[in-house]
């Protein structure tokens, strides 16, 4: 079954054709990052307008690159939640029009479920159940994936998402948006023990995260140094901070795995491209847990992951009606269509 998948929840206009949830026939991503960088973050109205401009070309290219015509496509999948509402509406409405024009079923897909599904492309043998660390710019969750469309959140962030924590600290150091990527590169050259950082815990909730205190600690450190006119050893700050954020993620994730008796661990989302997170998980899981991480090109937002998850949503009978709407906030275990 060939699914044409569309993603427009944030600042990437993306489309892909995916066969049977596992094989990518095309994967086209048009990024708007350069423009949002001018403002230090994603500007929602600009995002919506750029999606509107790009979507026809991106979908057309995805279909052509896959060597298909619209007639070869069996269904259209689209991200309907969560995300920037104006951005989501562009993809949802385009997909609805396409579905109406072609008579193919419309599959509503949850963005975080799709991030998890990027692993089905990278690892053909991977099947639920497993425990997944979903870490993106907007979310940080530990999710028990019981089945392809049946999930339970075990832990979540109480404040900033991991990607947000990286981006905000990077911004304070003058690193352009989205700073998480660059901070990761700079950290590779720094001394991670140069600046001891707090290791925040959420009282009574061992699987929940809190990054705001850590972010404040690094911002205070930067400001204090600047006020005193002292030079800031950026690589050391990046390395120390990255170690602390990654430490929080791995500690809670592995505790949840141990307590729940999960033996298969998976990561997903933009932050799962982080080099230290990948190395640390490999080290901690070695011989104890089966670890799966998406290939780096599938960590950030893309259409292929929507096509992968869309396939399993279709098998579960999740077909949208013509009144499908975009939803800005929707728990990962809920369906609203
Ligand atoms: O999943 P994603 O592409 O979009 C959302 O759904 O939010 O995640 C984007 C986030 C950004 O905050 C970005 O800085 C972060 O992922 N990110 C990274 C790395 N690559 C992307 N954070 C740390 N290290 C990286 N290598
Ligand atoms: Zn995402």
mmCIF file with all atom_site columns, C-alpha atoms in Angstrom, residues 167-337:
data_model
loop_
_atom_site.group_PDB
_atom_site.id
_atom_site.type_symbol
_atom_site.label_atom_id
_atom_site.label_alt_id
_atom_site.label_comp_id
_atom_site.label_asym_id
_atom_site.label_entity_id
_atom_site.label_seq_id
_atom_site.pdbx_PDB_ins_code
_atom_site.Cartn_x
_atom_site.Cartn_y
_atom_site.Cartn_z
_atom_site.occupancy
_atom_site.B_iso_or_equiv
_atom_site.pdbx_formal_charge
_atom_site.auth_seq_id
_atom_site.auth_comp_id
_atom_site.auth_asym_id
_atom_site.auth_atom_id
_atom_site.pdbx_PDB_model_num
ATOM 1   C CA . UNK A 1 167 ? 17.660  26.248 21.812 1.00 0.00 ? 167 UNK A CA 1
ATOM 2   C CA . UNK A 1 168 ? 17.160  28.772 24.642 1.00 0.00 ? 168 UNK A CA 1
ATOM 3   C CA . UNK A 1 169 ? 20.590  28.169 26.190 1.00 0.00 ? 169 UNK A CA 1
ATOM 4   C CA . UNK A 1 170 ? 22.165  28.391 22.733 1.00 0.00 ? 170 UNK A CA 1
ATOM 5   C CA . UNK A 1 171 ? 20.388  31.671 22.073 1.00 0.00 ? 171 UNK A CA 1
ATOM 6   C CA . UNK A 1 172 ? 21.773  33.111 25.336 1.00 0.00 ? 172 UNK A CA 1
ATOM 7   C CA . UNK A 1 173 ? 25.248  32.240 24.031 1.00 0.00 ? 173 UNK A CA 1
ATOM 8   C CA . UNK A 1 174 ? 24.544  33.992 20.724 1.00 0.00 ? 174 UNK A CA 1
ATOM 9   C CA . UNK A 1 175 ? 24.182  30.776 18.697 1.00 0.00 ? 175 UNK A CA 1
ATOM 10  C CA . UNK A 1 176 ? 21.553  31.219 15.918 1.00 0.00 ? 176 UNK A CA 1
ATOM 11  C CA . UNK A 1 177 ? 18.209  29.335 15.893 1.00 0.00 ? 177 UNK A CA 1
ATOM 12  C CA . UNK A 1 178 ? 17.727  26.359 16.132 1.00 0.00 ? 178 UNK A CA 1
ATOM 13  C CA . UNK A 1 179 ? 20.703  26.407 18.462 1.00 0.00 ? 179 UNK A CA 1
ATOM 14  C CA . UNK A 1 180 ? 20.408  22.799 19.633 1.00 0.00 ? 180 UNK A CA 1
ATOM 15  C CA . UNK A 1 181 ? 22.124  21.497 16.513 1.00 0.00 ? 181 UNK A CA 1
ATOM 16  C CA . UNK A 1 182 ? 25.064  23.922 16.697 1.00 0.00 ? 182 UNK A CA 1
ATOM 17  C CA . UNK A 1 183 ? 25.355  23.613 20.509 1.00 0.00 ? 183 UNK A CA 1
ATOM 18  C CA . UNK A 1 184 ? 25.789  19.886 20.011 1.00 0.00 ? 184 UNK A CA 1
ATOM 19  C CA . UNK A 1 185 ? 28.638  20.442 17.526 1.00 0.00 ? 185 UNK A CA 1
ATOM 20  C CA . UNK A 1 186 ? 30.413  23.034 19.694 1.00 0.00 ? 186 UNK A CA 1
ATOM 21  C CA . UNK A 1 187 ? 30.051  20.802 22.781 1.00 0.00 ? 187 UNK A CA 1
ATOM 22  C CA . UNK A 1 188 ? 32.103  18.091 21.051 1.00 0.00 ? 188 UNK A CA 1
ATOM 23  C CA . UNK A 1 189 ? 35.200  20.275 21.495 1.00 0.00 ? 189 UNK A CA 1
ATOM 24  C CA . UNK A 1 190 ? 34.563  21.351 25.116 1.00 0.00 ? 190 UNK A CA 1
ATOM 25  C CA . UNK A 1 191 ? 35.332  20.109 28.618 1.00 0.00 ? 191 UNK A CA 1
ATOM 26  C CA . UNK A 1 192 ? 32.063  18.801 30.093 1.00 0.00 ? 192 UNK A CA 1
ATOM 27  C CA . UNK A 1 193 ? 33.322  19.030 33.678 1.00 0.00 ? 193 UNK A CA 1
ATOM 28  C CA . UNK A 1 194 ? 34.284  22.719 33.447 1.00 0.00 ? 194 UNK A CA 1
ATOM 29  C CA . UNK A 1 195 ? 30.993  24.008 34.876 1.00 0.00 ? 195 UNK A CA 1
ATOM 30  C CA . UNK A 1 196 ? 29.085  21.827 37.337 1.00 0.00 ? 196 UNK A CA 1
ATOM 31  C CA . UNK A 1 197 ? 25.357  22.043 36.557 1.00 0.00 ? 197 UNK A CA 1
ATOM 32  C CA . UNK A 1 198 ? 22.330  21.180 38.692 1.00 0.00 ? 198 UNK A CA 1
ATOM 33  C CA . UNK A 1 199 ? 20.565  17.847 37.996 1.00 0.00 ? 199 UNK A CA 1
ATOM 34  C CA . UNK A 1 200 ? 16.884  18.757 38.524 1.00 0.00 ? 200 UNK A CA 1
ATOM 35  C CA . UNK A 1 201 ? 14.423  16.108 39.722 1.00 0.00 ? 201 UNK A CA 1
ATOM 36  C CA . UNK A 1 202 ? 10.648  16.389 39.996 1.00 0.00 ? 202 UNK A CA 1
ATOM 37  C CA . UNK A 1 203 ? 9.616   15.399 43.524 1.00 0.00 ? 203 UNK A CA 1
ATOM 38  C CA . UNK A 1 204 ? 7.397   12.331 43.584 1.00 0.00 ? 204 UNK A CA 1
ATOM 39  C CA . UNK A 1 205 ? 7.508   11.880 39.770 1.00 0.00 ? 205 UNK A CA 1
ATOM 40  C CA . UNK A 1 206 ? 10.723  10.033 38.937 1.00 0.00 ? 206 UNK A CA 1
ATOM 41  C CA . UNK A 1 207 ? 10.024  9.877  35.201 1.00 0.00 ? 207 UNK A CA 1
ATOM 42  C CA . UNK A 1 208 ? 9.116   13.562 34.727 1.00 0.00 ? 208 UNK A CA 1
ATOM 43  C CA . UNK A 1 209 ? 11.619  16.136 33.499 1.00 0.00 ? 209 UNK A CA 1
ATOM 44  C CA . UNK A 1 210 ? 12.200  19.755 34.441 1.00 0.00 ? 210 UNK A CA 1
ATOM 45  C CA . UNK A 1 211 ? 14.686  21.776 32.404 1.00 0.00 ? 211 UNK A CA 1
ATOM 46  C CA . UNK A 1 212 ? 13.833  25.363 33.355 1.00 0.00 ? 212 UNK A CA 1
ATOM 47  C CA . UNK A 1 213 ? 16.179  25.424 36.392 1.00 0.00 ? 213 UNK A CA 1
ATOM 48  C CA . UNK A 1 214 ? 19.021  24.091 34.291 1.00 0.00 ? 214 UNK A CA 1
ATOM 49  C CA . UNK A 1 215 ? 18.344  26.648 31.590 1.00 0.00 ? 215 UNK A CA 1
ATOM 50  C CA . UNK A 1 216 ? 18.298  29.459 34.204 1.00 0.00 ? 216 UNK A CA 1
ATOM 51  C CA . UNK A 1 217 ? 21.579  28.183 35.680 1.00 0.00 ? 217 UNK A CA 1
ATOM 52  C CA . UNK A 1 218 ? 23.353  28.388 32.335 1.00 0.00 ? 218 UNK A CA 1
ATOM 53  C CA . UNK A 1 219 ? 21.838  31.775 31.487 1.00 0.00 ? 219 UNK A CA 1
ATOM 54  C CA . UNK A 1 220 ? 22.957  33.152 34.898 1.00 0.00 ? 220 UNK A CA 1
ATOM 55  C CA . UNK A 1 221 ? 26.427  31.743 34.330 1.00 0.00 ? 221 UNK A CA 1
ATOM 56  C CA . UNK A 1 222 ? 26.671  33.472 30.950 1.00 0.00 ? 222 UNK A CA 1
ATOM 57  C CA . UNK A 1 223 ? 25.387  36.806 32.289 1.00 0.00 ? 223 UNK A CA 1
ATOM 58  C CA . UNK A 1 224 ? 27.664  36.769 35.359 1.00 0.00 ? 224 UNK A CA 1
ATOM 59  C CA . UNK A 1 225 ? 30.716  36.155 33.226 1.00 0.00 ? 225 UNK A CA 1
ATOM 60  C CA . UNK A 1 226 ? 29.717  38.891 30.779 1.00 0.00 ? 226 UNK A CA 1
ATOM 61  C CA . UNK A 1 227 ? 29.031  41.416 33.575 1.00 0.00 ? 227 UNK A CA 1
ATOM 62  C CA . UNK A 1 228 ? 32.499  40.783 34.991 1.00 0.00 ? 228 UNK A CA 1
ATOM 63  C CA . UNK A 1 229 ? 33.947  41.193 31.514 1.00 0.00 ? 229 UNK A CA 1
ATOM 64  C CA . UNK A 1 230 ? 35.364  37.655 31.665 1.00 0.00 ? 230 UNK A CA 1
ATOM 65  C CA . UNK A 1 231 ? 35.744  35.606 28.532 1.00 0.00 ? 231 UNK A CA 1
ATOM 66  C CA . UNK A 1 232 ? 33.153  32.863 28.107 1.00 0.00 ? 232 UNK A CA 1
ATOM 67  C CA . UNK A 1 233 ? 34.621  29.477 27.195 1.00 0.00 ? 233 UNK A CA 1
ATOM 68  C CA . UNK A 1 234 ? 31.628  28.643 25.006 1.00 0.00 ? 234 UNK A CA 1
ATOM 69  C CA . UNK A 1 235 ? 32.669  25.083 24.155 1.00 0.00 ? 235 UNK A CA 1
ATOM 70  C CA . UNK A 1 236 ? 33.034  24.224 27.850 1.00 0.00 ? 236 UNK A CA 1
ATOM 71  C CA . UNK A 1 237 ? 29.651  25.769 28.702 1.00 0.00 ? 237 UNK A CA 1
ATOM 72  C CA . UNK A 1 238 ? 27.996  23.871 25.814 1.00 0.00 ? 238 UNK A CA 1
ATOM 73  C CA . UNK A 1 239 ? 29.632  20.591 26.864 1.00 0.00 ? 239 UNK A CA 1
ATOM 74  C CA . UNK A 1 240 ? 28.714  21.001 30.558 1.00 0.00 ? 240 UNK A CA 1
ATOM 75  C CA . UNK A 1 241 ? 25.140  21.965 29.754 1.00 0.00 ? 241 UNK A CA 1
ATOM 76  C CA . UNK A 1 242 ? 24.648  19.216 27.168 1.00 0.00 ? 242 UNK A CA 1
ATOM 77  C CA . UNK A 1 243 ? 25.931  16.657 29.670 1.00 0.00 ? 243 UNK A CA 1
ATOM 78  C CA . UNK A 1 244 ? 23.386  17.833 32.249 1.00 0.00 ? 244 UNK A CA 1
ATOM 79  C CA . UNK A 1 245 ? 20.404  17.796 29.840 1.00 0.00 ? 245 UNK A CA 1
ATOM 80  C CA . UNK A 1 246 ? 21.363  14.405 28.425 1.00 0.00 ? 246 UNK A CA 1
ATOM 81  C CA . UNK A 1 247 ? 21.944  13.108 31.978 1.00 0.00 ? 247 UNK A CA 1
ATOM 82  C CA . UNK A 1 248 ? 18.354  14.003 32.951 1.00 0.00 ? 248 UNK A CA 1
ATOM 83  C CA . UNK A 1 249 ? 16.971  12.314 29.818 1.00 0.00 ? 249 UNK A CA 1
ATOM 84  C CA . UNK A 1 250 ? 18.931  9.078  30.140 1.00 0.00 ? 250 UNK A CA 1
ATOM 85  C CA . UNK A 1 251 ? 18.494  8.760  33.917 1.00 0.00 ? 251 UNK A CA 1
ATOM 86  C CA . UNK A 1 252 ? 14.691  8.958  33.831 1.00 0.00 ? 252 UNK A CA 1
ATOM 87  C CA . UNK A 1 253 ? 14.391  6.887  30.666 1.00 0.00 ? 253 UNK A CA 1
ATOM 88  C CA . UNK A 1 254 ? 16.472  4.027  32.032 1.00 0.00 ? 254 UNK A CA 1
ATOM 89  C CA . UNK A 1 255 ? 14.730  4.161  35.404 1.00 0.00 ? 255 UNK A CA 1
ATOM 90  C CA . UNK A 1 256 ? 11.354  3.875  33.663 1.00 0.00 ? 256 UNK A CA 1
ATOM 91  C CA . UNK A 1 257 ? 12.669  0.954  31.574 1.00 0.00 ? 257 UNK A CA 1
ATOM 92  C CA . UNK A 1 258 ? 13.903  -0.861 34.653 1.00 0.00 ? 258 UNK A CA 1
ATOM 93  C CA . UNK A 1 259 ? 10.752  -0.250 36.723 1.00 0.00 ? 259 UNK A CA 1
ATOM 94  C CA . UNK A 1 260 ? 8.436   -1.269 33.878 1.00 0.00 ? 260 UNK A CA 1
ATOM 95  C CA . UNK A 1 261 ? 10.566  -4.228 32.856 1.00 0.00 ? 261 UNK A CA 1
ATOM 96  C CA . UNK A 1 262 ? 10.911  -2.998 29.251 1.00 0.00 ? 262 UNK A CA 1
ATOM 97  C CA . UNK A 1 263 ? 13.738  -4.550 27.281 1.00 0.00 ? 263 UNK A CA 1
ATOM 98  C CA . UNK A 1 264 ? 13.385  -2.630 24.009 1.00 0.00 ? 264 UNK A CA 1
ATOM 99  C CA . UNK A 1 265 ? 14.226  1.073  24.099 1.00 0.00 ? 265 UNK A CA 1
ATOM 100 C CA . UNK A 1 266 ? 13.626  3.530  21.264 1.00 0.00 ? 266 UNK A CA 1
ATOM 101 C CA . UNK A 1 267 ? 14.275  7.248  20.749 1.00 0.00 ? 267 UNK A CA 1
ATOM 102 C CA . UNK A 1 268 ? 12.456  9.713  18.511 1.00 0.00 ? 268 UNK A CA 1
ATOM 103 C CA . UNK A 1 269 ? 12.266  13.431 17.664 1.00 0.00 ? 269 UNK A CA 1
ATOM 104 C CA . UNK A 1 270 ? 14.729  16.133 16.668 1.00 0.00 ? 270 UNK A CA 1
ATOM 105 C CA . UNK A 1 271 ? 16.811  15.854 19.841 1.00 0.00 ? 271 UNK A CA 1
ATOM 106 C CA . UNK A 1 272 ? 17.438  12.154 19.228 1.00 0.00 ? 272 UNK A CA 1
ATOM 107 C CA . UNK A 1 273 ? 20.009  13.416 16.684 1.00 0.00 ? 273 UNK A CA 1
ATOM 108 C CA . UNK A 1 274 ? 22.077  14.692 19.623 1.00 0.00 ? 274 UNK A CA 1
ATOM 109 C CA . UNK A 1 275 ? 25.518  13.056 19.500 1.00 0.00 ? 275 UNK A CA 1
ATOM 110 C CA . UNK A 1 276 ? 25.963  12.705 23.250 1.00 0.00 ? 276 UNK A CA 1
ATOM 111 C CA . UNK A 1 277 ? 22.453  11.346 23.780 1.00 0.00 ? 277 UNK A CA 1
ATOM 112 C CA . UNK A 1 278 ? 23.124  8.685  21.133 1.00 0.00 ? 278 UNK A CA 1
ATOM 113 C CA . UNK A 1 279 ? 26.513  7.761  22.593 1.00 0.00 ? 279 UNK A CA 1
ATOM 114 C CA . UNK A 1 280 ? 25.248  7.675  26.167 1.00 0.00 ? 280 UNK A CA 1
ATOM 115 C CA . UNK A 1 281 ? 22.249  5.506  25.318 1.00 0.00 ? 281 UNK A CA 1
ATOM 116 C CA . UNK A 1 282 ? 24.461  3.120  23.391 1.00 0.00 ? 282 UNK A CA 1
ATOM 117 C CA . UNK A 1 283 ? 26.800  2.862  26.377 1.00 0.00 ? 283 UNK A CA 1
ATOM 118 C CA . UNK A 1 284 ? 24.043  2.482  28.982 1.00 0.00 ? 284 UNK A CA 1
ATOM 119 C CA . UNK A 1 285 ? 22.010  -0.021 26.979 1.00 0.00 ? 285 UNK A CA 1
ATOM 120 C CA . UNK A 1 286 ? 24.952  -2.178 25.922 1.00 0.00 ? 286 UNK A CA 1
ATOM 121 C CA . UNK A 1 287 ? 24.100  -5.802 26.677 1.00 0.00 ? 287 UNK A CA 1
ATOM 122 C CA . UNK A 1 288 ? 21.097  -4.816 28.824 1.00 0.00 ? 288 UNK A CA 1
ATOM 123 C CA . UNK A 1 289 ? 18.562  -3.388 26.420 1.00 0.00 ? 289 UNK A CA 1
ATOM 124 C CA . UNK A 1 290 ? 17.872  -3.576 22.706 1.00 0.00 ? 290 UNK A CA 1
ATOM 125 C CA . UNK A 1 291 ? 18.268  0.043  21.531 1.00 0.00 ? 291 UNK A CA 1
ATOM 126 C CA . UNK A 1 292 ? 16.786  1.588  18.384 1.00 0.00 ? 292 UNK A CA 1
ATOM 127 C CA . UNK A 1 293 ? 17.334  5.162  17.213 1.00 0.00 ? 293 UNK A CA 1
ATOM 128 C CA . UNK A 1 294 ? 16.142  6.732  13.953 1.00 0.00 ? 294 UNK A CA 1
ATOM 129 C CA . UNK A 1 295 ? 18.755  7.420  11.298 1.00 0.00 ? 295 UNK A CA 1
ATOM 130 C CA . UNK A 1 296 ? 19.759  11.073 11.664 1.00 0.00 ? 296 UNK A CA 1
ATOM 131 C CA . UNK A 1 297 ? 17.933  12.226 8.526  1.00 0.00 ? 297 UNK A CA 1
ATOM 132 C CA . UNK A 1 298 ? 14.673  10.957 10.037 1.00 0.00 ? 298 UNK A CA 1
ATOM 133 C CA . UNK A 1 299 ? 15.062  12.605 13.481 1.00 0.00 ? 299 UNK A CA 1
ATOM 134 C CA . UNK A 1 300 ? 13.736  16.036 12.483 1.00 0.00 ? 300 UNK A CA 1
ATOM 135 C CA . UNK A 1 301 ? 10.337  16.715 10.938 1.00 0.00 ? 301 UNK A CA 1
ATOM 136 C CA . UNK A 1 302 ? 9.742   14.884 7.657  1.00 0.00 ? 302 UNK A CA 1
ATOM 137 C CA . UNK A 1 303 ? 6.971   13.340 5.600  1.00 0.00 ? 303 UNK A CA 1
ATOM 138 C CA . UNK A 1 304 ? 8.298   9.773  5.598  1.00 0.00 ? 304 UNK A CA 1
ATOM 139 C CA . UNK A 1 305 ? 7.562   9.305  9.298  1.00 0.00 ? 305 UNK A CA 1
ATOM 140 C CA . UNK A 1 306 ? 3.964   10.445 8.662  1.00 0.00 ? 306 UNK A CA 1
ATOM 141 C CA . UNK A 1 307 ? 3.666   7.836  5.915  1.00 0.00 ? 307 UNK A CA 1
ATOM 142 C CA . UNK A 1 308 ? 5.012   5.165  8.265  1.00 0.00 ? 308 UNK A CA 1
ATOM 143 C CA . UNK A 1 309 ? 2.611   5.960  11.092 1.00 0.00 ? 309 UNK A CA 1
ATOM 144 C CA . UNK A 1 310 ? -0.215  6.631  8.632  1.00 0.00 ? 310 UNK A CA 1
ATOM 145 C CA . UNK A 1 311 ? -0.006  3.013  7.467  1.00 0.00 ? 311 UNK A CA 1
ATOM 146 C CA . UNK A 1 312 ? -0.606  1.679  10.967 1.00 0.00 ? 312 UNK A CA 1
ATOM 147 C CA . UNK A 1 313 ? -3.381  4.220  11.596 1.00 0.00 ? 313 UNK A CA 1
ATOM 148 C CA . UNK A 1 314 ? -5.026  2.969  8.389  1.00 0.00 ? 314 UNK A CA 1
ATOM 149 C CA . UNK A 1 315 ? -4.743  -0.651 9.517  1.00 0.00 ? 315 UNK A CA 1
ATOM 150 C CA . UNK A 1 316 ? -6.401  0.392  12.797 1.00 0.00 ? 316 UNK A CA 1
ATOM 151 C CA . UNK A 1 317 ? -9.320  1.822  10.796 1.00 0.00 ? 317 UNK A CA 1
ATOM 152 C CA . UNK A 1 318 ? -8.473  5.448  11.522 1.00 0.00 ? 318 UNK A CA 1
ATOM 153 C CA . UNK A 1 319 ? -9.942  7.277  8.557  1.00 0.00 ? 319 UNK A CA 1
ATOM 154 C CA . UNK A 1 320 ? -10.933 10.949 8.733  1.00 0.00 ? 320 UNK A CA 1
ATOM 155 C CA . UNK A 1 321 ? -14.200 12.390 7.529  1.00 0.00 ? 321 UNK A CA 1
ATOM 156 C CA . UNK A 1 322 ? -14.421 15.535 5.415  1.00 0.00 ? 322 UNK A CA 1
ATOM 157 C CA . UNK A 1 323 ? -14.731 17.743 8.522  1.00 0.00 ? 323 UNK A CA 1
ATOM 158 C CA . UNK A 1 324 ? -11.229 16.866 9.789  1.00 0.00 ? 324 UNK A CA 1
ATOM 159 C CA . UNK A 1 325 ? -9.737  19.834 11.632 1.00 0.00 ? 325 UNK A CA 1
ATOM 160 C CA . UNK A 1 326 ? -6.250  20.739 12.833 1.00 0.00 ? 326 UNK A CA 1
ATOM 161 C CA . UNK A 1 327 ? -5.640  20.600 16.605 1.00 0.00 ? 327 UNK A CA 1
ATOM 162 C CA . UNK A 1 328 ? -2.845  22.563 18.313 1.00 0.00 ? 328 UNK A CA 1
ATOM 163 C CA . UNK A 1 329 ? -2.609  20.351 21.417 1.00 0.00 ? 329 UNK A CA 1
ATOM 164 C CA . UNK A 1 330 ? -3.568  16.689 21.563 1.00 0.00 ? 330 UNK A CA 1
ATOM 165 C CA . UNK A 1 331 ? -2.274  13.959 23.915 1.00 0.00 ? 331 UNK A CA 1
ATOM 166 C CA . UNK A 1 332 ? -0.455  11.191 22.063 1.00 0.00 ? 332 UNK A CA 1
ATOM 167 C CA . UNK A 1 333 ? -2.952  8.531  23.163 1.00 0.00 ? 333 UNK A CA 1
ATOM 168 C CA . UNK A 1 334 ? -6.039  10.438 21.941 1.00 0.00 ? 334 UNK A CA 1
ATOM 169 C CA . UNK A 1 335 ? -7.781  10.377 18.555 1.00 0.00 ? 335 UNK A CA 1
ATOM 170 C CA . UNK A 1 336 ? -9.962  13.332 17.621 1.00 0.00 ? 336 UNK A CA 1
ATOM 171 C CA . UNK A 1 337 ? -11.307 13.043 14.089 1.00 0.00 ? 337 UNK A CA 1
#
